[in-house]
Amino acid sequence: MVRVRFAPSPTGYLHVGGLRTALYNYLMARGLGGQFILRIEDTDRTRLVEDAVESLLNSLKWAGITPDEGAVIGGDKGPYVQSERLDIYHKMVQKLLDEDKAYYCFCTPERLESMRAELSAKGESTAYDRHCRSLSKEEVQERLAKGEPYVIRMKIPDNRTITFNDVVRGEVSFESSLVDDQVLIKTDGFPTYHLAAVVDDHLMEITHVIRGEEWLSSTPKHILLYEYFGWEPPRFVHVPLIINESGKKLSKRDGDVSVESYREKGYLPEALLNFLCLLGWNPGDEREFFTLDELVKAFSIERVRKSASVFDFGKLLYMNGLHMRAKSNEELARLALPFFEKLGKKAPDFDYLVKVVEVMAERANLLTDYATEAPYFYEDPQEYEEAAVKKRWKPVTHGLLSEWTELLNALEDFTPESIEKCLRDFAQSKEVGAGQLIHPVRLAVSGCGNGPSLFHMMEVLGRECCVRRLRKALEVLP
Ligand code: GLU
């Protein structure tokens, strides 16, 4: 039985990299009939951010990456929030102390600091110098009795090569001489991430630890802890970094990195997931478009690649357009409607928006596009695109358009076909190209030089609106 976990720390919003990690966990569990667990790692009390858990949960829920077990949901291996498991960590670390695999360290922050400064001045590794590793039992008892602040560190053995087999990276080895005597319990009594994650992964019966590559160098410590406890380690799967175009780790400076910001900008969760999944994984063929269900079927953790992947914002936008076009007009209108209010615009009538969505189909790549890219569907243009006026509004335009507006007003049915026929017949009768009318008409009814299919757009706007706008343009434009 596969059991995987996503273990975010509540230090802020959910990062797109975090969502990808959660997704890989989810896909592996779904694909193999396993369990996906959500654990909250809140042992670093200095980095906690209020409401972060709620915001993480909201982002996961929006994305549809729903855990089977874990924080808030519950399950029989809980609690799933690390700050509620302190007694477990203390019991576990006591075992290590009893077996001489961990030790009390009373070094003050000042001592550690000057030790590090000295070592780094000599150009040596600034790992803990193991000053307290050889304190006698009596001294330790005495100092504990006096109430001196302490941490508990793990004893890293000398001259060991620690090797494990990573699902993505293959065999990985670290020399123990390069591993620090890691703090397991801090002065505030909270465990460090390393102790808590190992204990929890074991007790929660996690079979595969899928996490970001930044944790690779911590893994030897974890392997040793499993050994010290006499536990079988899980399989490790370190997924590659997400980088920007200059090869650096993707950060806020490059653009949006929070899942929430993509939601707010009008991205669809299925597009974001599809895009993120392909950053670091491919199906082995040319396919690129996947729904979440299709990803479940196609995904295999063995195909996650080693090399870092560049986050291509343009590609994400393109994928969003593809996923939008896979939806019905009604569904898109339903999803797009709330954005009007969020953007401070008056929401259109639902049935009207369905028509706008239909006309905009090929042009919309974001749910917000219906509100931002085509304001003319909701209000008369207040101005006319200058460059387009210059290019399209000719001396003959006024005469042609005044005459045609009246024909349009009298047109029997107001369909794209009849409007088009009326325009082309009229152009022919005047011995001018249809373009002499099409461009200025678009300008008059939308204020823009470009847009969706003119005749379909006019049908959506309706006769009365088109005639009004044409007359207005004839008044305003020379
Ligand atoms: N709490 C860690 C983080 O926020 C999780 C690391 C892991 O998955 O082991 O990235």
Short mmCIF file of C-alpha atoms and ligand atoms in Angstrom, two decimals:
data_model
loop_
_atom_site.label_atom_id
_atom_site.label_comp_id
_atom_site.label_asym_id
_atom_site.label_seq_id
_atom_site.Cartn_x
_atom_site.Cartn_y
_atom_site.Cartn_z
CA MET A 1 0.00 0.00 0.00
CA VAL A 2 1.51 3.30 -1.16
CA ARG A 3 1.29 6.09 1.41
CA VAL A 4 2.67 9.49 0.50
CA ARG A 5 2.49 12.86 2.17
CA PHE A 6 2.64 16.56 1.43
CA ALA A 7 4.16 18.31 4.43
CA PRO A 8 4.10 22.09 4.07
CA SER A 9 5.28 24.49 6.72
CA PRO A 10 2.74 27.23 7.39
CA THR A 11 5.12 30.06 6.59
CA GLY A 12 2.99 31.82 4.00
CA TYR A 13 1.10 31.08 0.84
CA LEU A 14 1.33 27.90 -1.22
CA HIS A 15 4.16 28.29 -3.76
CA VAL A 16 3.70 26.87 -7.25
CA GLY A 17 6.64 24.55 -6.52
CA GLY A 18 4.78 23.32 -3.45
CA LEU A 19 1.69 22.69 -5.51
CA ARG A 20 3.74 20.63 -7.95
CA THR A 21 5.13 18.54 -5.07
CA ALA A 22 1.61 18.05 -3.72
CA LEU A 23 0.44 17.11 -7.21
CA TYR A 24 3.15 14.45 -7.70
CA ASN A 25 2.22 12.97 -4.33
CA TYR A 26 -1.44 13.03 -5.21
CA LEU A 27 -0.91 11.51 -8.66
CA MET A 28 1.21 8.71 -7.29
CA ALA A 29 -1.34 7.87 -4.60
CA ARG A 30 -4.29 8.03 -7.02
CA GLY A 31 -2.50 6.08 -9.72
CA LEU A 32 -1.53 3.25 -7.42
CA GLY A 33 -4.61 3.15 -5.22
CA GLY A 34 -2.69 4.53 -2.25
CA GLN A 35 -3.26 7.19 0.37
CA PHE A 36 -2.30 10.85 0.21
CA ILE A 37 -1.66 12.48 3.57
CA LEU A 38 -1.44 16.17 4.49
CA ARG A 39 0.83 16.98 7.40
CA ILE A 40 1.46 20.45 8.77
CA GLU A 41 5.09 21.03 9.79
CA ASP A 42 4.90 23.93 12.19
CA THR A 43 7.87 23.28 14.46
CA ASP A 44 9.81 26.37 13.47
CA ARG A 45 7.92 28.78 15.66
CA THR A 46 9.84 31.79 14.41
CA ARG A 47 8.55 31.42 10.85
CA LEU A 48 4.85 30.84 11.51
CA VAL A 49 2.47 33.06 9.60
CA GLU A 50 -1.05 33.59 10.82
CA ASP A 51 -3.77 32.02 8.64
CA ALA A 52 -1.13 30.22 6.55
CA VAL A 53 -2.71 26.81 7.18
CA GLU A 54 -6.07 28.08 6.04
CA SER A 55 -4.56 29.65 2.96
CA LEU A 56 -2.67 26.43 2.10
CA LEU A 57 -5.83 24.41 2.47
CA ASN A 58 -7.79 26.84 0.31
CA SER A 59 -5.22 26.72 -2.45
CA LEU A 60 -5.12 22.91 -2.41
CA LYS A 61 -8.89 22.77 -2.42
CA TRP A 62 -9.10 25.16 -5.36
CA ALA A 63 -6.61 22.99 -7.24
CA GLY A 64 -8.62 19.88 -6.46
CA ILE A 65 -5.65 18.18 -4.81
CA THR A 66 -7.56 16.69 -1.94
CA PRO A 67 -5.82 14.59 0.71
CA ASP A 68 -7.34 11.34 1.97
CA GLU A 69 -6.06 11.81 5.45
CA GLY A 70 -4.38 14.51 7.47
CA ALA A 71 -4.69 17.89 9.12
CA VAL A 72 -8.34 19.07 9.31
CA ILE A 73 -9.54 15.90 7.50
CA GLY A 74 -8.44 13.51 10.24
CA GLY A 75 -7.41 9.86 10.13
CA ASP A 76 -6.11 7.22 12.51
CA LYS A 77 -2.43 8.17 12.40
CA GLY A 78 -2.94 11.68 13.75
CA PRO A 79 -2.59 14.25 15.02
CA TYR A 80 -1.27 15.53 11.69
CA VAL A 81 -0.04 18.87 12.98
CA GLN A 82 3.45 18.58 14.38
CA SER A 83 2.99 21.06 17.22
CA GLU A 84 0.38 18.64 18.60
CA ARG A 85 2.87 15.75 18.67
CA LEU A 86 5.58 17.13 20.97
CA ASP A 87 5.32 14.29 23.51
CA ILE A 88 5.96 11.77 20.72
CA TYR A 89 9.17 13.51 19.65
CA HIS A 90 10.38 13.77 23.24
CA LYS A 91 9.77 10.09 23.85
CA MET A 92 11.65 9.22 20.67
CA VAL A 93 14.59 11.46 21.37
CA GLN A 94 14.89 10.01 24.89
CA LYS A 95 15.56 6.64 23.27
CA LEU A 96 18.40 8.14 21.27
CA LEU A 97 19.83 9.77 24.43
CA ASP A 98 19.60 6.46 26.32
CA GLU A 99 21.41 4.66 23.54
CA ASP A 100 24.11 7.31 23.25
CA LYS A 101 23.02 8.31 19.74
CA ALA A 102 22.19 11.84 20.78
CA TYR A 103 23.53 14.26 23.38
CA TYR A 104 22.70 17.39 25.28
CA CYS A 105 24.45 20.51 24.10
CA PHE A 106 24.61 23.58 26.34
CA CYS A 107 26.56 25.84 24.02
CA THR A 108 25.24 29.37 24.10
CA PRO A 109 24.36 31.20 20.90
CA GLU A 110 27.35 33.48 21.62
CA ARG A 111 29.75 30.56 21.81
CA LEU A 112 28.37 29.04 18.61
CA GLU A 113 28.71 32.33 16.85
CA SER A 114 32.34 32.92 17.81
CA MET A 115 33.14 29.27 17.04
CA ARG A 116 31.69 29.70 13.54
CA ALA A 117 33.47 32.99 12.99
CA GLU A 118 36.77 31.38 13.97
CA LEU A 119 36.26 28.37 11.74
CA SER A 120 35.22 30.41 8.77
CA ALA A 121 38.21 32.75 9.23
CA LYS A 122 40.39 29.64 8.95
CA GLY A 123 38.43 28.65 5.86
CA GLU A 124 37.09 25.51 7.55
CA SER A 125 33.62 24.02 7.68
CA THR A 126 31.44 25.83 10.21
CA ALA A 127 29.76 22.65 11.42
CA TYR A 128 29.35 22.31 15.17
CA ASP A 129 32.69 21.48 16.76
CA ARG A 130 31.13 18.80 19.01
CA HIS A 131 32.18 20.69 22.12
CA CYS A 132 29.44 19.07 24.28
CA ARG A 133 29.61 15.62 22.73
CA SER A 134 31.97 14.33 25.40
CA LEU A 135 30.45 15.89 28.53
CA SER A 136 30.22 13.38 31.37
CA LYS A 137 26.81 12.10 32.49
CA GLU A 138 27.34 13.84 35.83
CA GLU A 139 28.07 17.18 34.28
CA VAL A 140 25.03 16.91 32.06
CA GLN A 141 22.81 16.06 35.04
CA GLU A 142 24.24 18.95 37.00
CA ARG A 143 23.68 21.49 34.25
CA LEU A 144 20.18 20.20 33.58
CA ALA A 145 19.41 20.47 37.30
CA LYS A 146 20.60 24.06 37.23
CA GLY A 147 18.14 24.73 34.47
CA GLU A 148 20.69 25.68 31.83
CA PRO A 149 19.15 25.99 28.37
CA TYR A 150 20.10 23.17 26.04
CA VAL A 151 19.47 21.57 22.68
CA ILE A 152 19.70 17.87 21.85
CA ARG A 153 21.96 16.96 18.95
CA MET A 154 22.37 13.73 17.06
CA LYS A 155 25.74 12.04 16.99
CA ILE A 156 26.97 11.74 13.47
CA PRO A 157 29.46 8.87 13.12
CA ASP A 158 32.96 9.44 11.78
CA ASN A 159 34.18 7.97 8.52
CA ARG A 160 30.93 6.68 7.18
CA THR A 161 29.65 6.89 3.65
CA ILE A 162 25.89 7.22 3.77
CA THR A 163 24.28 5.90 0.63
CA PHE A 164 20.70 5.69 -0.50
CA ASN A 165 18.87 5.08 -3.70
CA ASP A 166 16.78 8.02 -4.80
CA VAL A 167 13.99 7.20 -7.24
CA VAL A 168 14.89 10.19 -9.41
CA ARG A 169 18.60 10.59 -8.85
CA GLY A 170 19.68 6.98 -8.46
CA GLU A 171 22.43 6.16 -5.98
CA VAL A 172 23.43 9.16 -3.87
CA SER A 173 26.27 9.15 -1.32
CA PHE A 174 27.38 11.59 1.35
CA GLU A 175 30.46 11.44 3.58
CA SER A 176 29.51 11.62 7.25
CA SER A 177 32.42 13.98 7.87
CA LEU A 178 30.44 16.62 5.96
CA VAL A 179 27.30 16.16 8.04
CA ASP A 180 26.74 18.40 11.06
CA ASP A 181 25.73 17.05 14.49
CA GLN A 182 22.18 18.11 13.72
CA VAL A 183 20.02 19.68 16.42
CA LEU A 184 17.00 17.43 17.04
CA ILE A 185 15.33 19.32 19.88
CA LYS A 186 15.69 23.07 20.12
CA THR A 187 15.92 25.23 23.27
CA ASP A 188 12.21 25.95 23.03
CA GLY A 189 11.48 22.22 23.36
CA PHE A 190 10.26 21.93 19.77
CA PRO A 191 11.85 19.34 17.50
CA THR A 192 13.64 20.43 14.35
CA TYR A 193 12.15 19.52 11.02
CA HIS A 194 14.61 16.61 10.67
CA LEU A 195 13.55 14.73 13.79
CA ALA A 196 9.86 15.48 13.39
CA ALA A 197 9.72 14.52 9.72
CA VAL A 198 11.52 11.20 10.26
CA VAL A 199 9.43 10.24 13.28
CA ASP A 200 6.20 11.19 11.53
CA ASP A 201 7.04 9.57 8.23
CA HIS A 202 7.71 6.37 10.15
CA LEU A 203 4.66 6.50 12.43
CA MET A 204 2.39 7.55 9.57
CA GLU A 205 3.71 4.62 7.56
CA ILE A 206 4.85 6.73 4.64
CA THR A 207 6.28 4.57 1.85
CA HIS A 208 7.57 7.32 -0.47
CA VAL A 209 8.89 10.72 0.53
CA ILE A 210 8.37 12.94 -2.51
CA ARG A 211 9.81 16.40 -1.93
CA GLY A 212 11.86 19.20 -3.46
CA GLU A 213 15.50 18.72 -4.31
CA GLU A 214 16.50 21.29 -1.69
CA TRP A 215 16.02 18.51 0.89
CA LEU A 216 18.43 16.10 -0.77
CA SER A 217 21.38 17.16 1.40
CA SER A 218 19.30 16.58 4.55
CA THR A 219 18.55 13.02 3.58
CA PRO A 220 21.77 11.48 4.99
CA LYS A 221 20.76 12.78 8.43
CA HIS A 222 17.36 11.21 7.96
CA ILE A 223 18.85 7.90 6.81
CA LEU A 224 20.99 7.83 9.96
CA LEU A 225 18.00 8.60 12.15
CA TYR A 226 16.11 5.67 10.61
CA GLU A 227 19.11 3.51 11.35
CA TYR A 228 19.38 4.78 14.95
CA PHE A 229 15.72 4.06 15.56
CA GLY A 230 15.99 0.68 13.86
CA TRP A 231 13.35 1.61 11.29
CA GLU A 232 13.12 0.83 7.60
CA PRO A 233 13.49 4.12 5.65
CA PRO A 234 10.91 5.03 2.99
CA ARG A 235 11.89 5.46 -0.67
CA PHE A 236 13.08 8.99 -1.41
CA VAL A 237 11.99 10.91 -4.48
CA HIS A 238 13.68 14.31 -4.84
CA VAL A 239 11.99 16.32 -7.55
CA PRO A 240 13.99 18.89 -9.54
CA LEU A 241 14.02 22.60 -8.84
CA ILE A 242 11.90 25.05 -10.77
CA ILE A 243 14.11 27.81 -12.13
CA ASN A 244 13.79 31.09 -14.02
CA GLU A 245 15.26 31.86 -17.41
CA SER A 246 18.64 32.75 -15.97
CA GLY A 247 18.88 29.40 -14.23
CA LYS A 248 18.20 30.68 -10.70
CA LYS A 249 15.57 29.27 -8.38
CA LEU A 250 12.20 30.77 -9.28
CA SER A 251 11.40 33.64 -6.94
CA LYS A 252 8.94 36.45 -6.47
CA ARG A 253 11.12 38.72 -8.55
CA ASP A 254 10.45 36.60 -11.63
CA GLY A 255 6.68 36.96 -11.42
CA ASP A 256 3.83 35.36 -9.56
CA VAL A 257 4.85 32.38 -7.48
CA SER A 258 1.86 31.89 -5.22
CA VAL A 259 -0.94 29.59 -6.29
CA GLU A 260 -3.42 32.16 -5.03
CA SER A 261 -2.13 34.81 -7.45
CA TYR A 262 -2.85 32.52 -10.41
CA ARG A 263 -6.32 31.91 -9.11
CA GLU A 264 -6.87 35.66 -8.81
CA LYS A 265 -5.56 36.30 -12.30
CA GLY A 266 -8.12 34.02 -13.88
CA TYR A 267 -6.17 30.81 -14.39
CA LEU A 268 -7.95 27.48 -14.28
CA PRO A 269 -6.67 24.99 -11.72
CA GLU A 270 -6.55 22.22 -14.33
CA ALA A 271 -4.30 24.34 -16.55
CA LEU A 272 -1.95 25.23 -13.70
CA LEU A 273 -1.73 21.55 -12.70
CA ASN A 274 -1.17 20.41 -16.28
CA PHE A 275 1.58 22.98 -16.70
CA LEU A 276 3.24 22.25 -13.35
CA CYS A 277 3.13 18.52 -13.91
CA LEU A 278 5.08 18.89 -17.14
CA LEU A 279 7.77 20.86 -15.30
CA GLY A 280 9.84 17.88 -14.30
CA TRP A 281 7.86 15.06 -15.84
CA ASN A 282 6.72 14.00 -19.30
CA PRO A 283 4.54 11.14 -20.50
CA GLY A 284 7.20 9.75 -22.84
CA ASP A 285 5.35 10.93 -25.94
CA GLU A 286 4.29 14.21 -27.48
CA ARG A 287 1.09 14.69 -25.49
CA GLU A 288 0.81 17.97 -23.63
CA PHE A 289 -2.83 18.50 -22.80
CA PHE A 290 -4.00 16.56 -19.76
CA THR A 291 -6.97 16.80 -17.44
CA LEU A 292 -6.30 15.80 -13.84
CA ASP A 293 -7.84 12.37 -14.47
CA GLU A 294 -5.66 11.90 -17.51
CA LEU A 295 -2.62 12.84 -15.48
CA VAL A 296 -3.53 10.22 -12.89
CA LYS A 297 -3.53 7.61 -15.64
CA ALA A 298 -0.39 8.80 -17.41
CA PHE A 299 1.80 9.70 -14.44
CA SER A 300 4.60 7.56 -13.15
CA ILE A 301 7.10 8.74 -10.58
CA GLU A 302 9.91 6.98 -12.43
CA ARG A 303 9.57 9.45 -15.29
CA VAL A 304 10.29 12.49 -13.11
CA ARG A 305 13.52 13.92 -14.46
CA LYS A 306 16.68 15.01 -12.69
CA SER A 307 17.34 18.33 -14.35
CA ALA A 308 15.78 21.61 -13.25
CA SER A 309 12.90 23.01 -15.30
CA VAL A 310 12.39 26.57 -16.45
CA PHE A 311 9.06 28.14 -15.50
CA ASP A 312 7.74 29.55 -18.78
CA PHE A 313 4.99 32.09 -18.02
CA GLY A 314 3.96 32.29 -21.68
CA LYS A 315 3.50 28.55 -21.88
CA LEU A 316 1.29 28.60 -18.81
CA LEU A 317 -0.92 31.27 -20.38
CA TYR A 318 -1.13 29.24 -23.57
CA MET A 319 -2.09 26.10 -21.63
CA ASN A 320 -4.76 28.06 -19.82
CA GLY A 321 -6.27 29.03 -23.16
CA LEU A 322 -6.31 25.38 -24.21
CA HIS A 323 -8.07 24.33 -21.04
CA MET A 324 -10.58 27.15 -21.38
CA ARG A 325 -11.45 26.06 -24.91
CA ALA A 326 -12.08 22.56 -23.60
CA LYS A 327 -14.93 23.88 -21.46
CA SER A 328 -18.50 24.72 -22.41
CA ASN A 329 -19.52 28.35 -22.77
CA GLU A 330 -21.87 28.02 -19.81
CA GLU A 331 -19.14 26.63 -17.58
CA LEU A 332 -16.76 29.42 -18.59
CA ALA A 333 -19.40 32.07 -18.00
CA ARG A 334 -20.11 30.63 -14.56
CA LEU A 335 -16.38 30.68 -13.72
CA ALA A 336 -15.80 34.13 -15.21
CA LEU A 337 -18.77 35.92 -13.64
CA PRO A 338 -17.25 36.46 -10.15
CA PHE A 339 -14.23 38.18 -11.71
CA PHE A 340 -16.31 41.16 -12.83
CA GLU A 341 -17.06 42.12 -9.28
CA LYS A 342 -13.50 41.39 -8.16
CA LEU A 343 -12.26 43.77 -10.85
CA GLY A 344 -14.74 46.41 -9.77
CA LYS A 345 -16.92 46.04 -12.86
CA LYS A 346 -20.64 45.56 -13.11
CA ALA A 347 -21.40 41.87 -13.69
CA PRO A 348 -23.31 41.19 -16.92
CA ASP A 349 -26.37 39.05 -17.15
CA PHE A 350 -25.41 35.34 -17.22
CA ASP A 351 -27.05 34.52 -20.56
CA TYR A 352 -25.47 37.56 -22.14
CA LEU A 353 -22.04 36.53 -20.82
CA VAL A 354 -22.48 33.06 -22.34
CA LYS A 355 -22.79 34.78 -25.73
CA VAL A 356 -19.74 36.93 -25.10
CA VAL A 357 -17.79 33.82 -24.14
CA GLU A 358 -18.81 32.17 -27.37
CA VAL A 359 -17.67 35.08 -29.51
CA MET A 360 -14.44 35.47 -27.54
CA ALA A 361 -13.62 31.75 -27.62
CA GLU A 362 -10.48 31.98 -29.72
CA ARG A 363 -9.21 35.10 -28.05
CA ALA A 364 -9.62 34.48 -24.33
CA ASN A 365 -6.76 32.90 -22.40
CA LEU A 366 -7.76 33.96 -18.91
CA LEU A 367 -11.10 33.99 -17.12
CA THR A 368 -10.59 37.70 -16.57
CA ASP A 369 -10.27 38.38 -20.30
CA TYR A 370 -14.04 38.66 -20.80
CA ALA A 371 -14.06 41.54 -18.34
CA THR A 372 -10.81 43.24 -19.26
CA GLU A 373 -10.21 42.61 -22.95
CA ALA A 374 -13.59 43.47 -24.35
CA PRO A 375 -15.17 46.29 -22.35
CA TYR A 376 -17.28 47.19 -25.38
CA PHE A 377 -19.55 44.23 -24.70
CA TYR A 378 -20.79 46.02 -21.60
CA GLU A 379 -20.59 49.72 -22.34
CA ASP A 380 -20.42 52.10 -25.29
CA PRO A 381 -16.88 53.08 -26.23
CA GLN A 382 -15.86 56.40 -24.72
CA GLU A 383 -12.93 56.78 -27.05
CA TYR A 384 -11.55 55.29 -30.24
CA GLU A 385 -8.13 53.71 -30.61
CA GLU A 386 -6.03 56.48 -32.10
CA ALA A 387 -3.83 54.43 -34.39
CA ALA A 388 -6.84 52.59 -35.79
CA VAL A 389 -8.69 55.85 -36.45
CA LYS A 390 -5.71 57.17 -38.35
CA LYS A 391 -5.45 54.03 -40.40
CA ARG A 392 -9.11 53.13 -40.98
CA TRP A 393 -11.22 56.28 -40.83
CA LYS A 394 -10.84 57.73 -44.33
CA PRO A 395 -12.47 60.76 -45.98
CA VAL A 396 -14.98 58.41 -47.70
CA THR A 397 -15.85 56.63 -44.49
CA HIS A 398 -18.36 59.15 -43.21
CA GLY A 399 -20.57 59.03 -46.25
CA LEU A 400 -20.47 55.27 -46.60
CA LEU A 401 -21.15 54.60 -42.97
CA SER A 402 -24.04 57.07 -42.60
CA GLU A 403 -25.84 55.40 -45.45
CA TRP A 404 -25.09 51.85 -44.31
CA THR A 405 -26.15 52.54 -40.71
CA GLU A 406 -29.66 53.22 -41.94
CA LEU A 407 -29.68 49.98 -43.98
CA LEU A 408 -28.56 48.11 -40.88
CA ASN A 409 -31.29 49.71 -38.84
CA ALA A 410 -33.85 48.46 -41.31
CA LEU A 411 -32.42 44.97 -41.66
CA GLU A 412 -35.03 42.25 -41.26
CA ASP A 413 -33.16 39.67 -39.16
CA PHE A 414 -30.13 40.67 -37.22
CA THR A 415 -27.88 37.61 -37.63
CA PRO A 416 -24.15 37.46 -38.43
CA GLU A 417 -25.02 36.19 -41.91
CA SER A 418 -27.57 38.88 -42.68
CA ILE A 419 -25.36 41.65 -41.32
CA GLU A 420 -22.46 40.41 -43.42
CA LYS A 421 -24.58 40.11 -46.55
CA CYS A 422 -25.96 43.59 -46.05
CA LEU A 423 -22.45 44.99 -45.68
CA ARG A 424 -20.98 43.18 -48.67
CA ASP A 425 -23.91 43.98 -50.96
CA PHE A 426 -23.68 47.60 -49.99
CA ALA A 427 -19.90 47.70 -50.58
CA GLN A 428 -20.42 46.17 -53.99
CA SER A 429 -23.10 48.65 -54.91
CA LYS A 430 -20.72 51.44 -53.97
CA GLU A 431 -17.86 49.77 -55.80
CA VAL A 432 -15.61 49.76 -52.73
CA GLY A 433 -13.88 46.87 -51.02
CA ALA A 434 -15.72 45.40 -48.00
CA GLY A 435 -12.71 46.36 -45.86
CA GLN A 436 -13.65 50.03 -46.38
CA LEU A 437 -16.66 49.30 -44.20
CA ILE A 438 -15.61 46.40 -41.97
CA HIS A 439 -12.75 48.25 -40.26
CA PRO A 440 -14.55 51.52 -39.56
CA VAL A 441 -17.65 49.64 -38.40
CA ARG A 442 -15.54 47.69 -35.90
CA LEU A 443 -13.99 50.93 -34.74
CA ALA A 444 -17.38 52.56 -34.33
CA VAL A 445 -19.04 49.72 -32.42
CA SER A 446 -16.08 48.65 -30.24
CA GLY A 447 -13.67 51.58 -30.19
CA CYS A 448 -10.93 49.11 -31.11
CA GLY A 449 -8.94 48.22 -34.19
CA ASN A 450 -9.01 44.51 -33.42
CA GLY A 451 -11.34 42.04 -31.84
CA PRO A 452 -13.38 38.91 -32.36
CA SER A 453 -15.44 38.20 -35.48
CA LEU A 454 -17.20 41.50 -36.25
CA PHE A 455 -20.56 40.12 -37.37
CA HIS A 456 -20.86 37.75 -34.42
CA MET A 457 -19.91 40.54 -32.08
CA MET A 458 -22.59 42.78 -33.59
CA GLU A 459 -25.22 40.11 -33.14
CA VAL A 460 -24.35 39.86 -29.45
CA LEU A 461 -24.45 43.64 -29.05
CA GLY A 462 -27.81 43.81 -30.81
CA ARG A 463 -29.18 46.10 -33.46
CA GLU A 464 -30.16 49.00 -31.28
CA CYS A 465 -26.74 49.16 -29.65
CA CYS A 466 -24.86 48.90 -32.95
CA VAL A 467 -26.92 51.62 -34.62
CA ARG A 468 -26.53 53.90 -31.60
CA ARG A 469 -22.76 53.41 -31.56
CA LEU A 470 -22.45 53.94 -35.32
CA ARG A 471 -24.39 57.21 -35.12
CA LYS A 472 -22.29 58.32 -32.17
CA ALA A 473 -19.04 57.58 -34.01
CA LEU A 474 -20.27 59.50 -37.04
CA GLU A 475 -20.83 62.44 -34.73
CA VAL A 476 -17.50 62.24 -32.96
CA LEU A 477 -15.08 61.16 -35.65
CA PRO A 478 -14.17 63.53 -38.51
N1 GLU B 1 8.13 21.11 5.74
C1 GLU B 1 8.99 20.93 4.63
C2 GLU B 1 8.73 22.08 3.66
O1 GLU B 1 8.02 22.97 3.98
C3 GLU B 1 8.70 19.61 3.96
C4 GLU B 1 9.93 18.84 3.55
C5 GLU B 1 9.59 17.38 3.30
O2 GLU B 1 8.67 17.13 2.52
O3 GLU B 1 10.21 16.53 3.92
O4 GLU B 1 9.23 22.15 2.57
#
